[in-house]
XYZ file of C-alpha atoms in Angstrom:
231
model
C -18.183 -13.548 53.069
C -21.416 -15.204 51.783
C -22.381 -11.991 49.957
C -18.986 -11.764 48.252
C -18.925 -15.416 47.239
C -22.551 -15.250 46.123
C -21.759 -12.304 43.894
C -18.874 -14.229 42.322
C -21.112 -17.181 41.519
C -23.746 -14.802 40.117
C -21.157 -13.395 37.737
C -19.978 -16.890 36.850
C -23.510 -18.127 36.151
C -23.890 -15.391 33.547
C -21.096 -17.011 31.569
C -23.044 -20.250 31.339
C -25.874 -18.485 29.510
C -23.778 -17.242 26.599
C -22.734 -19.191 23.484
C -19.604 -21.358 23.863
C -16.720 -19.217 22.600
C -13.065 -18.709 23.404
C -14.032 -15.766 25.584
C -16.457 -17.920 27.556
C -13.831 -20.621 28.032
C -11.379 -18.060 29.392
C -14.038 -16.640 31.687
C -14.836 -20.065 33.040
C -11.148 -20.667 33.689
C -11.185 -17.494 35.751
C -14.022 -18.923 37.828
C -11.673 -21.753 38.795
C -9.317 -19.131 40.194
C -12.242 -17.789 42.236
C -13.005 -21.302 43.495
C -9.436 -21.674 44.757
C -9.616 -18.280 46.475
C -12.872 -19.270 48.126
C -11.120 -22.358 49.540
C -8.339 -20.190 50.975
C -10.964 -17.896 52.529
C -12.627 -20.913 54.149
C -9.295 -22.097 55.546
C -8.610 -18.655 57.010
C -12.012 -18.715 58.698
C -11.071 -22.031 60.314
C -7.981 -20.557 61.971
C -8.522 -19.877 65.662
C -6.657 -18.154 68.503
C -4.593 -20.261 70.857
C -6.372 -21.021 74.117
C -5.075 -19.097 77.121
C -7.323 -20.930 79.593
C -5.295 -23.278 81.799
C -8.437 -25.349 82.276
C -8.259 -26.340 78.635
C -5.030 -28.210 79.223
C -5.097 -31.931 79.941
C -5.170 -32.690 83.673
C -2.921 -35.218 85.379
C -5.853 -37.619 85.738
C -6.765 -37.484 82.069
C -4.739 -39.581 79.647
C -3.209 -37.686 76.771
C -4.026 -38.424 73.143
C -0.722 -40.219 72.775
C -1.452 -42.389 75.847
C -5.036 -43.167 74.930
C -4.309 -43.885 71.244
C -0.656 -44.859 70.923
C -1.350 -46.760 67.735
C -3.181 -43.912 66.002
C -0.925 -42.429 63.334
C -3.625 -40.183 61.857
C -2.960 -36.453 61.951
C -5.765 -34.475 63.551
C -6.657 -30.856 62.894
C -5.003 -29.914 66.190
C -1.694 -31.329 64.933
C -1.684 -28.888 62.032
C -0.894 -25.963 64.317
C -3.883 -23.786 63.442
C -3.987 -22.086 66.858
C -2.664 -18.542 66.470
C -1.273 -15.964 68.861
C -3.023 -12.560 69.009
C -0.420 -11.115 66.624
C -0.844 -14.031 64.217
C -4.631 -13.693 64.357
C -4.265 -10.051 63.346
C -2.258 -11.127 60.303
C -4.899 -13.739 59.451
C -7.660 -11.127 59.688
C -5.749 -8.824 57.362
C -5.256 -11.702 54.939
C -8.996 -12.392 55.072
C -9.625 -8.846 53.886
C -7.123 -9.208 51.057
C -8.659 -12.458 49.804
C -12.190 -11.055 50.066
C -11.303 -7.946 48.068
C -9.486 -10.049 45.488
C -12.649 -12.082 44.992
C -14.517 -8.844 44.315
C -11.965 -7.921 41.639
C -12.332 -11.324 39.968
C -16.128 -11.001 40.075
C -16.086 -7.590 38.411
C -13.534 -8.775 35.857
C -15.790 -11.693 34.888
C -18.727 -9.305 34.587
C -16.667 -7.046 32.351
C -15.776 -9.961 30.105
C -19.390 -11.110 29.987
C -20.508 -7.647 28.946
C -17.914 -7.488 26.173
C -18.761 -10.777 24.477
C -20.331 -8.804 21.645
C -16.875 -7.429 20.811
C -15.635 -10.850 19.744
C -16.058 -10.327 15.997
C -14.142 -11.932 13.116
C -12.135 -8.720 12.672
C -10.847 -8.343 16.210
C -11.332 -11.862 17.548
C -7.624 -12.682 17.761
C -6.643 -9.445 19.487
C -9.511 -9.561 21.977
C -8.991 -13.206 22.873
C -5.262 -12.547 23.186
C -5.967 -9.820 25.739
C -8.238 -12.126 27.702
C -5.633 -14.871 27.690
C -3.171 -12.400 29.213
C -5.752 -11.481 31.840
C -6.314 -15.147 32.650
C -2.585 -15.713 33.226
C -2.458 -12.633 35.446
C -5.465 -13.857 37.444
C -3.893 -17.270 37.839
C -0.761 -15.544 39.100
C -2.822 -13.646 41.674
C -4.458 -16.928 42.643
C -1.042 -18.484 43.206
C -0.058 -15.613 45.502
C -3.317 -16.022 47.441
C -2.501 -19.708 47.900
C 0.961 -18.748 49.133
C -0.435 -16.269 51.652
C -2.927 -18.838 52.920
C -0.192 -21.427 53.422
C 2.022 -18.927 55.269
C -0.657 -18.093 57.854
C -0.124 -21.301 59.809
C 2.304 -20.914 62.727
C 5.073 -20.140 62.640
C 3.865 -17.549 60.141
C 6.248 -16.693 57.301
C 5.956 -12.901 57.320
C 8.650 -12.278 54.716
C 6.992 -14.694 52.296
C 3.617 -13.014 52.858
C 5.117 -9.583 52.198
C 6.665 -10.838 48.957
C 3.325 -12.314 47.858
C 1.595 -8.985 48.577
C 4.131 -7.119 46.471
C 3.595 -9.507 43.560
C -0.172 -9.195 43.923
C 0.007 -5.405 43.845
C 2.042 -5.530 40.642
C -0.311 -8.035 39.004
C -3.405 -6.014 39.906
C -1.852 -2.956 38.251
C -1.200 -5.030 35.129
C -4.750 -6.394 35.120
C -6.232 -2.904 35.383
C -3.992 -1.564 32.620
C -5.048 -4.406 30.323
C -8.752 -3.852 31.028
C -8.390 -0.102 30.503
C -7.099 -0.835 27.007
C -10.574 -2.146 26.109
C -13.030 0.208 24.370
C -15.287 0.023 27.416
C -14.898 -1.152 30.995
C -16.980 -0.884 34.140
C -16.539 1.595 36.954
C -17.226 -1.123 39.577
C -14.158 -2.978 38.305
C -11.944 0.081 38.850
C -13.461 0.567 42.296
C -12.752 -3.068 43.134
C -9.108 -2.668 42.117
C -8.844 0.459 44.239
C -10.366 -1.332 47.222
C -7.921 -4.197 46.863
C -4.950 -1.831 46.704
C -6.135 -0.216 49.932
C -6.195 -3.491 51.879
C -2.899 -4.592 50.323
C -1.201 -1.407 51.529
C -2.819 -1.751 54.954
C -1.573 -5.303 55.355
C 1.918 -4.396 54.140
C 2.076 -1.543 56.651
C 0.924 -3.781 59.500
C 3.453 -6.468 58.592
C 6.226 -3.871 58.519
C 5.206 -2.762 62.016
C 5.247 -6.345 63.243
C 8.677 -6.917 61.720
C 10.032 -3.747 63.350
C 8.571 -4.725 66.720
C 10.015 -8.224 66.467
C 13.441 -6.834 65.568
C 13.348 -4.424 68.518
C 12.425 -7.245 70.881
C 15.271 -9.420 69.609
C 17.769 -6.576 70.013
C 16.566 -5.951 73.556
C 16.943 -9.630 74.386
C 20.482 -9.629 73.000
C 21.330 -6.547 75.057
C 20.019 -8.211 78.212
C 22.041 -11.352 77.547
C 25.179 -9.295 76.943
C 24.687 -7.471 80.243
C 24.315 -10.762 82.092
C 27.601 -12.123 80.789
C 29.598 -8.893 81.087
């Protein structure tokens, strides 16, 4: 992760060295999207698997948190339910890959914008800035979906909501690439970044579909067992 985040900040720092223009302002707004994504990535890294060691549980001779601090109304990190089952950890790991690849796309997009500052001329200024404003809105939309995915990773995980966010992200990435490809020039690394993001999006969608199918099968088996008991 440090390499990815470092590359994003490297691309962002380039924007600070250019004259203050509308393009620069839009690029800097995109860096705020990257900042939010970095926060989500940090939160995902803080998720941990649930302990399966009985020794970790409170013994009979040890007072519980509620007994030792009955007056403490503060919510601790443990109360947030960040301990995940193995299946939930798998989903979190997949989400980590999606957020990381999205950061790469934003980085390459910022670099593309930085390299095209010379195109902002009096003749095409309005059209070019208009395109960048559209890109900014798309990036902010992707950022909103990343926030949604991050929020849905806490147990109980909202798989359907995550799948919907992935679908929206996939659509937005296609729109972003189409807009960039309408420019006179664009970088190959940007296209590669979009391709890499699509790959992890499809992988996560496939894994979530498998989890949903497995969960449905388990529920049906449980229903069948209950029906047999009461027949």
